[in-house]
Every structure is written in C-alpha cells, then in structure tokens.
Amino acid sequence: MTIASTKTHHRVCHLCEAMCGLIIKTEGDKVVDIRGDKSDPLSRGHVCPKAVALQDIHEDPDRLRKPLKRIRSAPGVYEHVEIEWGEALDLAANALADTIEKHGVNAIGAYFGNPSAHNYGMMTHQRNLFRNIRTRNRFSATSVDQLPHHLVSMWMYGHMLLMPIPDIDRTDYFLMLGANPLASNGSIWTVPDVRKRIKDLTARGGKLVVVDPRRTETAELASEHHFVKPGTDAALLLALIHVIFRDDLVSLGALADFTDGLDDVRNAVLPLSPEWASDITGIPAANIERIATDMATAKAGICYGRMGVSTQAYGTLCQWAIQVINVITGNLDKPGGSLFTKPAMDQVMNSSRGGFARYTSRGQGLPEFNYELPAAELATEIRTPGADQIKLMFTGAGNPVLSTPNGRAVDEALEELDFMISLDPALNETTRHADIILPPTSPLEHDNYDFVFHNMAIRNTARYTPAVFDKPEGTLHDWEIFAELGERLAERLGLEPMPRVPPHKVVDAALQAGPYGRDSEWNLSIEKLKDHPSGIDFGPLEPSCPERLQTADKRIGLAIPEVLADITRLLSDVTINKGGYRLIGRRNVRDNNSWMHNHQRLIKGKSRCNLLMHPDDVAKEGWSEGMQVTIKSRVGAITAELSPSTEVMPGVISLPHGYGHGLQGTRSQVANGHAGVSCNDVTDEQFLDQLSGNAAVNGVPVELSA
Ligand SMILES: Nc1nc2c(c(=O)[nH]1)N[C@H]1C(S)=C(S)[C@@H](COP(=O)(O)OP(=O)(O)OC[C@H]3O[C@@H](n4cnc5c(=O)[nH]c(N)nc54)[C@H](O)[C@@H]3O)O[C@H]1N2
Ligand SMILES: Nc1nc2c(c(=O)[nH]1)N[C@H]1C(S)=C(S)[C@@H](COP(=O)(O)OP(=O)(O)OC[C@H]3O[C@@H](n4cnc5c(=O)[nH]c(N)nc54)[C@H](O)[C@@H]3O)O[C@H]1N2
Ligand code: SF4
Ligand SMILES: [Mo]
C-alpha cells in the first residue's frame, strides 16, 4: 500500500463573483481540506460556506462523467444512457448541420447560463462553435439579471461592460437598493469579505443605508433600513434627483467638463416630488429628503442597486437613475464613490460595446441586446410557427426551466423541439429534455483565469489558478467540447473552423498586451502569475475619466431619450400602486441559483424554500405558521409552507428561486430529496421591464389562498 502525500494547491473559488482565494489540500485524488488564502490581496482569507462545495461538486456521484443519449420508448417516456464521446459529438454536430441545412441558422436556439461567466474556457471558446451559427435566437441569464446595467452603461459610458464599481473601502455614505451582499457576496461588485468592509465603513463613522422590501442580513448591519414597496424604486430614485436639483445640491466636480444633459434631467424630474414618491413607495417624504441631502453632501458617496432593482418592472429606469445620482453628486470616478476598474485583461477593450433593438422577438416584439433576445421569450420562440422558429436548442451551463419566468412553459416547449443538446455536468430539470448531454471536466480538473469578475472588482488584481487534478483520460473540458463540435460542424458545412488555442494562451496574449503587460513595469503574463499563486494587487481603483469613457465624444450624456420616455410609462402605470400581494425573491448564502442543491453539506437543515409573509397579513387571512399556501399568478400556481416574519413588509411575500427539483428523469438524488417549488412557475413572461425586455422576477402580482 502506498500512502499518498499531501499536496497544497492555490485556487480561486469560481462559484460566485467574490473570487475568494483558497488553499486546497489533496491526497492522491482526494480533497482533504479547503480554506481561505490569507495571502490573497482581495479576499484576505475570507470564504463563505460554499467554498467546501468545490470538493462536493468534484466528488458528486450524480455528476456526469460520460455523454448521455436520450432514448424515447414512447411519447414522454425516455431514459438517458451513456455513450462514447465520438458518437455523442457526431450526433450533436450532425443534428446542428441538418437543422441549419433544412431550416436555416435561426432554427438553432442557444441559452447560456450563469456558470459560463465563471469558467474561462466557456468564454474563450463559445465562438469555436457559434462563429458558424450566427442565430438571432440567442438567449442567456443576462436578461433575467443584469441587462439594465449593460444597457445604461452602453448609453451613458459608451460600452456595455464599463460599469462603475462601488469603492466601499473609502466611502462615507453608501445607499444600497435591492442587493443583499451578505447572502450573495456581491454582484457587479466583486467584494469578498463584504461583512468586514461594511463594519469598517460604519466603524469609521460612515453610513450604509439599505432600501429593500425585506429586512435582509445586509439591512441588519446597516445604519438605516427603509422598506420600499416592490417595483417602486424608480419613483424613489427620481424624487432623490428632484431634491438634489431643487436644493441646488448638484455638484459635478471634475465631471463638469464632460457631462451633458443636466437641463433635460432637471426638467424631467421637476414634477416628481418626494410627496409624489412617498405615495408610491411607502417611504415618508421626509426620509426621501434626508437621503437625498445625505447622499449629496457626503464627502464621498455611493448609490448602488442590484437584482431587486434590475429584475423588476422599471429595471432600466432604476439603473439609469442610480448612475445619474452618482454623476450629479460628483461621486462617479472619484475615490470613495464609484469608479471604473483597470483590469489586467480588459473586457472593455476586448469585446463589443453592445447594441440594442436591431431586431425584435417574434412574440412580444421585445428588443435584442448584444445579439441576444430576452430569456422571457424562449418558450414563445420555440413554439411560434413560422420563419425563424427554433427547432434545435443548445444549452450551456444553464437551467432555464428553473431560472426564467414561466419556467413551466419553457419545460413544455423544450419537449416540443426536434433536437436538444446540453453542455452540462448535470441531468437536471432542463437537460432532461436533451437528446445529447455533453459533460465537461469538473472545475478542479481545469485551470481558470477569471476574466469577467476582475473587471468588476473593488481593487485591480489578477490571479491565475492551475488545475488541482489532472484531467481523467477520455474526458473533455468545456472549451474542448466547443472546439470538437465547431470542427465537426465546419467540416459538414464546408466552412473554416476556428483554430484551437487553449484558453490559457488566449489569456496570456491578452495579459501581455494589457495595461500591466509587456509595455509596463509589471510585465504580466500567465508565467508571472504562476510565480504569484495568491495573485498580484495593482492597487485601488483610480479616477480614469474622461479617457476611459468609450462614448465617441468622450463625454457622458445623461439625457437618454429612451429612458426619459420611460418616465411616462411609470407616470401612467395604474397597477403600480394596486393593492394585493407582491412576490419577491430571496438568496441564502448556502444556495447558488438552481444548481448546488445536490450537496448534503449545503442543503441540510430546515427547508429554505418557505414563504415569508408579514404576521399582520397572516392574521388578516386567518392563517397560521406551517400552513400550505398557494401562490397564483396569471401563468401558474405553486404551494409553499408559510413562515410568518416581520422581515418582510406587509403586502410582500418572499420565496427563493432555484428550487422545484424532483422532476421525472432528473439525476440529482440529494436535491430531489429537498425539491421545494420553483417560484418561476408563477413569475410571468409578460411581466417585464418593457424598455429592456429584462424579466421582472421581483414585485410579481400574485393571489394567495390556503
Ligand atoms: N425568480 C428568480 N429567478 C431568477 C433569479 C432570481 O433572483 N429570482 N436570478 C436570476 C439570475 S441572477 C441568474 S444568473 C439565473 C441563473 O440561471 P441559469 O444560469 O440558467 O441557471 P443556474 O441555476 O445557474 O444553472 C447552472 C447550470 O450550469 C451547470 N454548470 C455548472 N458549472 C458548469 C460548468 O463549469 N460547465 C458547464 N457546462 N455547466 C456548468 C449546472 O449543472 C446547471 O445546470 O437565474 C435567474 N433567475
Ligand atoms: N448564496 C448565493 N450567492 C449568489 C447567488 C445565489 O443564488 N446564492 N447568485 C449569484 C447571482 S447569479 C447573482 S446575479 C447575485 C445577486 O446578488 P444580489 O442582487 O445582491 O442578491 P439578492 O439576494 O437577489 O438581492 C436582491 C435584493 O433585492 C430585494 N428586492 C426584491 N424586490 C425589490 C424591489 O422591488 N426593490 C428593492 N429595493 N429591493 C428588492 C430582495 O429582497 C433582495 O434582498 O448573487 C450571486 N451570488
Ligand atoms: S463567497 Fe463563497 S462562493 Fe463566493 S467566491 Fe467566496 S467562497 Fe466562493
Ligand atoms: Mo445572476
């Protein structure tokens, strides 16, 4: 018998946007310890309870190791069986080629999910397949998430990825709407160890003000928490702008030289007083006045909003107003305010600026953004006959059945396809419909450079993570699967395939050409990062405007016509203040969207898929704790266990997303034992931010019954 020696590996956790540095110890092919890397300049040793799941994901017996093929024995009756890679890739590539030849390229639909942004091979090599599939029917989790941020950044700063990052470590006043970083660990804001950073902020006399229909873990830490009626934040934000203009608190500072459109904004908000907003939001006018003054007079202030103000009916209007507040108080591009990063691999320089409404969906006529249609239209684009109807679906690292509005309709629509291919390690609610499932290597079996989230981090840093384990024989990385499919498809169609350059070479070239590359004192490369296994810190965010702006004239235009017009939609919205219950979401630090419920260590304990409701509402209905309550919307109904809680304001109910496991044909033993229900069975594909087409999964009007 040989005793395996213990090896120590540096790793970056890829599970959420915080990018925590880890030290992983292994013995042979076993993980024996995972803990925070104290030498990581960004995360400083912080980890959350999910870090250990890297081991659980790797060892999960339900994780697919070989491709699966679906065999139907009768309509609706099928099983998935293992096949060899060569056969699976041929079947998938031939189905793609057949569909393109028979129906045209738009008959291919594609949906990419959240983990693809955390896995650099998926980012670098999607093109190896999709360069030859330029379909209009592309979808992603972006349009159930951050689409309004991209749109506003493109309009105001000239590039969809040029997003200002809250400089929490140096701020004095932080106004946070619709975000719960204590559970999410931050989003469009890579901020590991956020609890400590918030505590430092209040300890140095600064203020955190949270606006949220639920008194969240983050709100508990805050200096102030204001309940807001779901979906009404736009009114609050517009009234804040109103007060800032009215009281002559506008102070552009250095931005004055290159900012336009102030008069148009001032005129647009002239009638939108705190009293008006108070009626809509439920926040007393005096509080609105005070928040405006505090924000405008803080030495350095931040206004930031995330999921709760993006995935709601006025997502784009909210994100625009947030940027306007930062600009007119002079807090954009200022230390302690919100600044642009200068990342080692700069996505702003390396990718498209974005485009809007160059075509529309066939269903609701919703605009494309960056050549993607809103995910809310997925089922309709599959089911509506005619030119451009989707016949074959490709999903990669996504679970739209649980994560997009009216998931039940998506579930049914996927079953109506001619063919479906999934690039995914799980046989889950979505991939169960796939004719071919192609499973990539586990995260610990490939290297990674986080080239998305360094672009959104509170410091400029870079870290490269080599693989912890060798790739098992006969397995393929995500990027290799794209390359294999792309080469086969190109051959069938008589087209040129993309060259196969491994992701680390793509990143190496970008690092060397980037701001810390061969022309700088850092001389950054993958080789250099290997010598710094805990990463390199290039320092705090620094002012960079107007040079950094990507607008043609290097100026910031505040008066976006589409957004100003959307104020009219808000003013004429008669449903915004209608009574009845509104559903909002909820994240827990032990969950990660729909895909990490199969790990005993994270899922154990009391069910988290319970319905929070204010005790006054519970009493009014004559209900009691533990009852089963049915939540009904235009599109469907689900039933969940009632938990009275003063955390939520009256009129609001809260249920997490990503549950609803246990469907026939899935292979997730643990998750299926903690199935819960999917709140996206009641979110409505027609309840949207009409301007952007982003899904409104928060503030959904619902009816309740016991
Ligand atoms: N009601 C409601 N709905 C929501 C939200 C909400 O707050 N409320 N949040 C929305 C948000 S912000 C998001 S981002 C979406 C997420 O929605 P999706 O991205 O559609 O779904 P996930 O649950 O993240 O599923 C990820 C899938 O990727 C697979 N996977 C994991 N790692 C890898 C990998 O390395 N390679 C490959 N090929 N596959 C991998 C998993 O097995 C799983 O099938 O949900 C959205 N939906
Ligand atoms: N543990 C864990 N971490 C995650 C994820 C996860 O699923 N679990 N998902 C990751 C992903 S994909 C993302 S995009 C990020 C999201 O990161 P965050 O946006 O920080 O996460 P949420 O917890 O969804 O926070 C949204 C907040 O908005 C509130 N809210 C709902 N409706 C409204 C409203 O109308 N107005 C206001 N003001 N607030 C409202 C909710 O109560 C909630 O507190 O988290 C990431 N990190
Ligand atoms: S906060 Fe948790 S899940 Fe996110 S990167 Fe850190 S350890 Fe991983
Ligand atoms: Mo997300």
PDB file of C-alpha atoms in Angstrom, residues 125 128 131 483 487 497-501:
ATOM      1  CA  HIS A 125     -14.274  29.002 -26.934  1.00  0.00           C
ATOM      2  CA  ASN A 128     -15.346  27.983 -31.872  1.00  0.00           C
ATOM      3  CA  ARG A 131     -18.935  31.599 -35.207  1.00  0.00           C
ATOM      4  CA  ALA A 483     -13.814  23.099 -30.365  1.00  0.00           C
ATOM      5  CA  GLU A 487     -14.646  21.492 -36.120  1.00  0.00           C
ATOM      6  CA  PRO A 497     -13.116  26.048 -38.272  1.00  0.00           C
ATOM      7  CA  MET A 498     -11.631  28.366 -35.653  1.00  0.00           C
ATOM      8  CA  PRO A 499      -8.099  27.480 -34.604  1.00  0.00           C
ATOM      9  CA  ARG A 500      -7.788  25.640 -31.292  1.00  0.00           C
ATOM     10  CA  VAL A 501      -5.828  27.876 -28.974  1.00  0.00           C
TER      11      VAL A 501
END
